[in-house]
Amino acid sequence: MPPSPAPPRHTAIVGLQWGDEGKGKIVDLLTADHDVVVRYNGGANAGHTVVTGGEKYALHLIPSGILYPEKVCVIANGVVVDPETLIHEMNTLHQRGIEIGDNLRISSRAHVVMPYHKVHDAALETFLSKTVVENGKDLSIGTTRRGIGPAYADKVHRSTAIRIGDLLEPDLLHRKLRVICAIRTAELSALNLDTPPLDPDELTDDLIAHGQRLAPFITDTTYLLHDFMAEGRSILFEGANACLLDIDHGTYPYVTSSNCSSLGIPAGTGVPGVHIKRVLGIMKAYTTRVGAGPFPTEQENEIGHRIRKRGHEYGTTTGRPRRCGWLDLVAVRYSAMICGVTGLACMLLDVLSGLDEIQICTGYRTPDGSITDRFIPDAHGLSAMQPVYETLPGWQEEIDEATQRSKLPDNAQRYLDRIEILTGLPLNIVSVGPDRNQTLKAVPA
Ligand code: IMP
């Protein structure tokens, strides 16, 4: 009897640090093995660049699976959708010859990022940045100013929220916006923002136009995903942002406003976690962070500059220089625990070539002098921790042409071995450059 085909494997991909781990490259690699790619959290604050066929695509909302005509991309209910950004991405892809039809599906229950959310996000950040509270520090988060927090806040408020499905209901939309605009105008002026009153008629017209453009793609994505699974199609869940930015489990309040760990998948898609047997955790060989918030292994020195320069560590969405530091395995272990990670991908190992010594943070010294190996998912508590390092010898050789892990310099192999030992997880993928062929894969990835 021929062997029965292996059951489809649904996979989650999630960042284990503070974002920008290189998830885009891994999503792109694994898309080939899956039929459907799903975004479950966040919005246009995420950004990844995919290079394929010599062409470069910068995507914020549409999963990069859209570049493969036979794959279906789903923007599920947990995402906050800025229709202007989404339509701009769709138009840009169309102009470059990428067809968008049945291969894109958007949840009618995803929430809408409204223009006033973006204004509010920026105004609040500016207001807070002028209000010093302690040691020269203010209360601003350093957000991407894409309206993410205010949009999720409205989702939780309920009465002031607009969902994608509402864009198809002009009368209801207009009635809601008349009330919402009055409230928002008052709130914006309280933030010292001298803007003209929001005009519900104009806003309704714009949103109806967006709704007409998006109508063919809007559906109940929860049933759609369950139908896909029943048909035997395999799903790739693409986490945006990263575990340490998770609203519940990250370094609160310096986090984003969604569950960006893999725990966001069930609520953000309607697919129970029990279906997802493979969770690939993406980490850099070092650590970066954008925006404010504690970062125990940050190197505000030559090492940090060097990593930023070699790793091109500037934000895809905002262009901001990223803060850089040593690998923090206390943080990675914590994220792997929260996300149920079954294997790791270590990105940007090539950036560390040329250093005499490399440090790995294995624990934190607490203010009372004791050492802990536990992460503290709270900004105030974490900022009191001092990193405890293990020092490893570096390697001088460039490794971007390596094709196998066993061919890497001994000290690079030692570094990777140490990561596996200290996390207790296998390194399924090691990346030594941006291209697909600069990827060292263990089997199975
Ligand atoms: P927001 O998501 O724009 O509200 O920003 C909240 C915090 O999360 C800020 O520190 C951002 O820089 C950070 N952040 C949000 N999305 C990403 C991401 O995709 N990569 C890295 N940092 C992010």
PDB file of N, CA and C in Angstrom, residues 29-30 43 119 136-137 139 142 157 217 232 247 251 262 281 286 316 324 350 364-365 377 402 413 434 441:
ATOM      1  N   LEU A  29      10.457  32.276   2.396  1.00  0.00           N
ATOM      2  CA  LEU A  29      10.983  30.913   2.187  1.00  0.00           C
ATOM      3  C   LEU A  29       9.911  29.855   2.426  1.00  0.00           C
ATOM      4  N   LEU A  30       9.149  30.020   3.516  1.00  0.00           N
ATOM      5  CA  LEU A  30       8.189  28.974   3.892  1.00  0.00           C
ATOM      6  C   LEU A  30       6.870  29.063   3.115  1.00  0.00           C
ATOM      7  N   GLY A  43      -0.869  46.114  12.170  1.00  0.00           N
ATOM      8  CA  GLY A  43      -1.373  46.800  10.986  1.00  0.00           C
ATOM      9  C   GLY A  43      -0.205  47.249  10.146  1.00  0.00           C
ATOM     10  N   VAL A 119      -3.759  60.809  13.265  1.00  0.00           N
ATOM     11  CA  VAL A 119      -3.560  62.160  13.824  1.00  0.00           C
ATOM     12  C   VAL A 119      -3.445  62.063  15.348  1.00  0.00           C
ATOM     13  N   GLY A 136      14.503  62.947  33.318  1.00  0.00           N
ATOM     14  CA  GLY A 136      14.555  63.434  31.936  1.00  0.00           C
ATOM     15  C   GLY A 136      13.720  62.600  30.979  1.00  0.00           C
ATOM     16  N   LYS A 137      13.036  61.582  31.510  1.00  0.00           N
ATOM     17  CA  LYS A 137      12.237  60.707  30.631  1.00  0.00           C
ATOM     18  C   LYS A 137      10.796  61.179  30.565  1.00  0.00           C
ATOM     19  N   LEU A 139       6.677  60.285  28.811  1.00  0.00           N
ATOM     20  CA  LEU A 139       5.784  59.114  28.737  1.00  0.00           C
ATOM     21  C   LEU A 139       5.512  58.644  27.309  1.00  0.00           C
ATOM     22  N   GLY A 142       7.210  56.172  21.534  1.00  0.00           N
ATOM     23  CA  GLY A 142       8.017  56.050  20.309  1.00  0.00           C
ATOM     24  C   GLY A 142       7.290  55.196  19.289  1.00  0.00           C
ATOM     25  N   HIS A 157     -13.242  49.996  22.910  1.00  0.00           N
ATOM     26  CA  HIS A 157     -14.363  50.871  23.283  1.00  0.00           C
ATOM     27  C   HIS A 157     -15.685  50.392  22.678  1.00  0.00           C
ATOM     28  N   PHE A 217     -13.022  41.638  -1.934  1.00  0.00           N
ATOM     29  CA  PHE A 217     -12.072  40.860  -1.123  1.00  0.00           C
ATOM     30  C   PHE A 217     -12.590  40.601   0.295  1.00  0.00           C
ATOM     31  N   GLY A 232      -7.744  20.373   3.390  1.00  0.00           N
ATOM     32  CA  GLY A 232      -6.365  19.858   3.447  1.00  0.00           C
ATOM     33  C   GLY A 232      -5.315  20.883   3.056  1.00  0.00           C
ATOM     34  N   ILE A 247       1.055  43.082  23.659  1.00  0.00           N
ATOM     35  CA  ILE A 247       0.357  43.961  24.608  1.00  0.00           C
ATOM     36  C   ILE A 247       0.227  43.316  25.989  1.00  0.00           C
ATOM     37  N   THR A 251       7.127  44.139  27.010  1.00  0.00           N
ATOM     38  CA  THR A 251       7.696  45.067  27.990  1.00  0.00           C
ATOM     39  C   THR A 251       6.787  46.288  28.144  1.00  0.00           C
ATOM     40  N   SER A 262       2.530  34.289  19.332  1.00  0.00           N
ATOM     41  CA  SER A 262       1.650  33.325  18.638  1.00  0.00           C
ATOM     42  C   SER A 262       0.316  33.177  19.366  1.00  0.00           C
ATOM     43  N   GLY A 281      10.363  30.279  15.718  1.00  0.00           N
ATOM     44  CA  GLY A 281      10.706  31.546  16.379  1.00  0.00           C
ATOM     45  C   GLY A 281      11.891  32.185  15.665  1.00  0.00           C
ATOM     46  N   TYR A 286      21.885  38.983  17.277  1.00  0.00           N
ATOM     47  CA  TYR A 286      22.088  40.034  18.274  1.00  0.00           C
ATOM     48  C   TYR A 286      20.699  40.592  18.576  1.00  0.00           C
ATOM     49  N   THR A 316      12.151  49.762   8.482  1.00  0.00           N
ATOM     50  CA  THR A 316      11.522  49.661   7.155  1.00  0.00           C
ATOM     51  C   THR A 316      10.318  50.597   7.074  1.00  0.00           C
ATOM     52  N   CYS A 324      20.895  48.992  19.070  1.00  0.00           N
ATOM     53  CA  CYS A 324      21.516  47.684  18.840  1.00  0.00           C
ATOM     54  C   CYS A 324      22.251  47.188  20.078  1.00  0.00           C
ATOM     55  N   ASP A 350      25.928  36.827   9.827  1.00  0.00           N
ATOM     56  CA  ASP A 350      27.057  37.446   9.110  1.00  0.00           C
ATOM     57  C   ASP A 350      27.441  38.816   9.664  1.00  0.00           C
ATOM     58  N   TYR A 364      20.105  37.914  34.427  1.00  0.00           N
ATOM     59  CA  TYR A 364      20.081  39.320  34.842  1.00  0.00           C
ATOM     60  C   TYR A 364      20.485  39.395  36.319  1.00  0.00           C
ATOM     61  N   ARG A 365      21.294  40.422  36.628  1.00  0.00           N
ATOM     62  CA  ARG A 365      21.582  40.701  38.036  1.00  0.00           C
ATOM     63  C   ARG A 365      20.497  41.658  38.535  1.00  0.00           C
ATOM     64  N   PRO A 377       8.597  41.009  32.082  1.00  0.00           N
ATOM     65  CA  PRO A 377       7.822  41.668  31.024  1.00  0.00           C
ATOM     66  C   PRO A 377       7.116  42.931  31.529  1.00  0.00           C
ATOM     67  N   ALA A 402      28.775  31.105   2.982  1.00  0.00           N
ATOM     68  CA  ALA A 402      28.720  29.748   3.556  1.00  0.00           C
ATOM     69  C   ALA A 402      27.474  29.026   3.043  1.00  0.00           C
ATOM     70  N   GLN A 413      30.357  28.389  14.635  1.00  0.00           N
ATOM     71  CA  GLN A 413      29.626  27.155  14.985  1.00  0.00           C
ATOM     72  C   GLN A 413      29.435  27.060  16.500  1.00  0.00           C
ATOM     73  N   PRO A 434      20.898  38.429   2.973  1.00  0.00           N
ATOM     74  CA  PRO A 434      19.494  38.676   2.620  1.00  0.00           C
ATOM     75  C   PRO A 434      18.923  37.735   1.559  1.00  0.00           C
ATOM     76  N   LYS A 441      20.037  25.524   6.126  1.00  0.00           N
ATOM     77  CA  LYS A 441      18.831  24.882   6.653  1.00  0.00           C
ATOM     78  C   LYS A 441      19.159  23.556   7.272  1.00  0.00           C
TER      79      LYS A 441
END
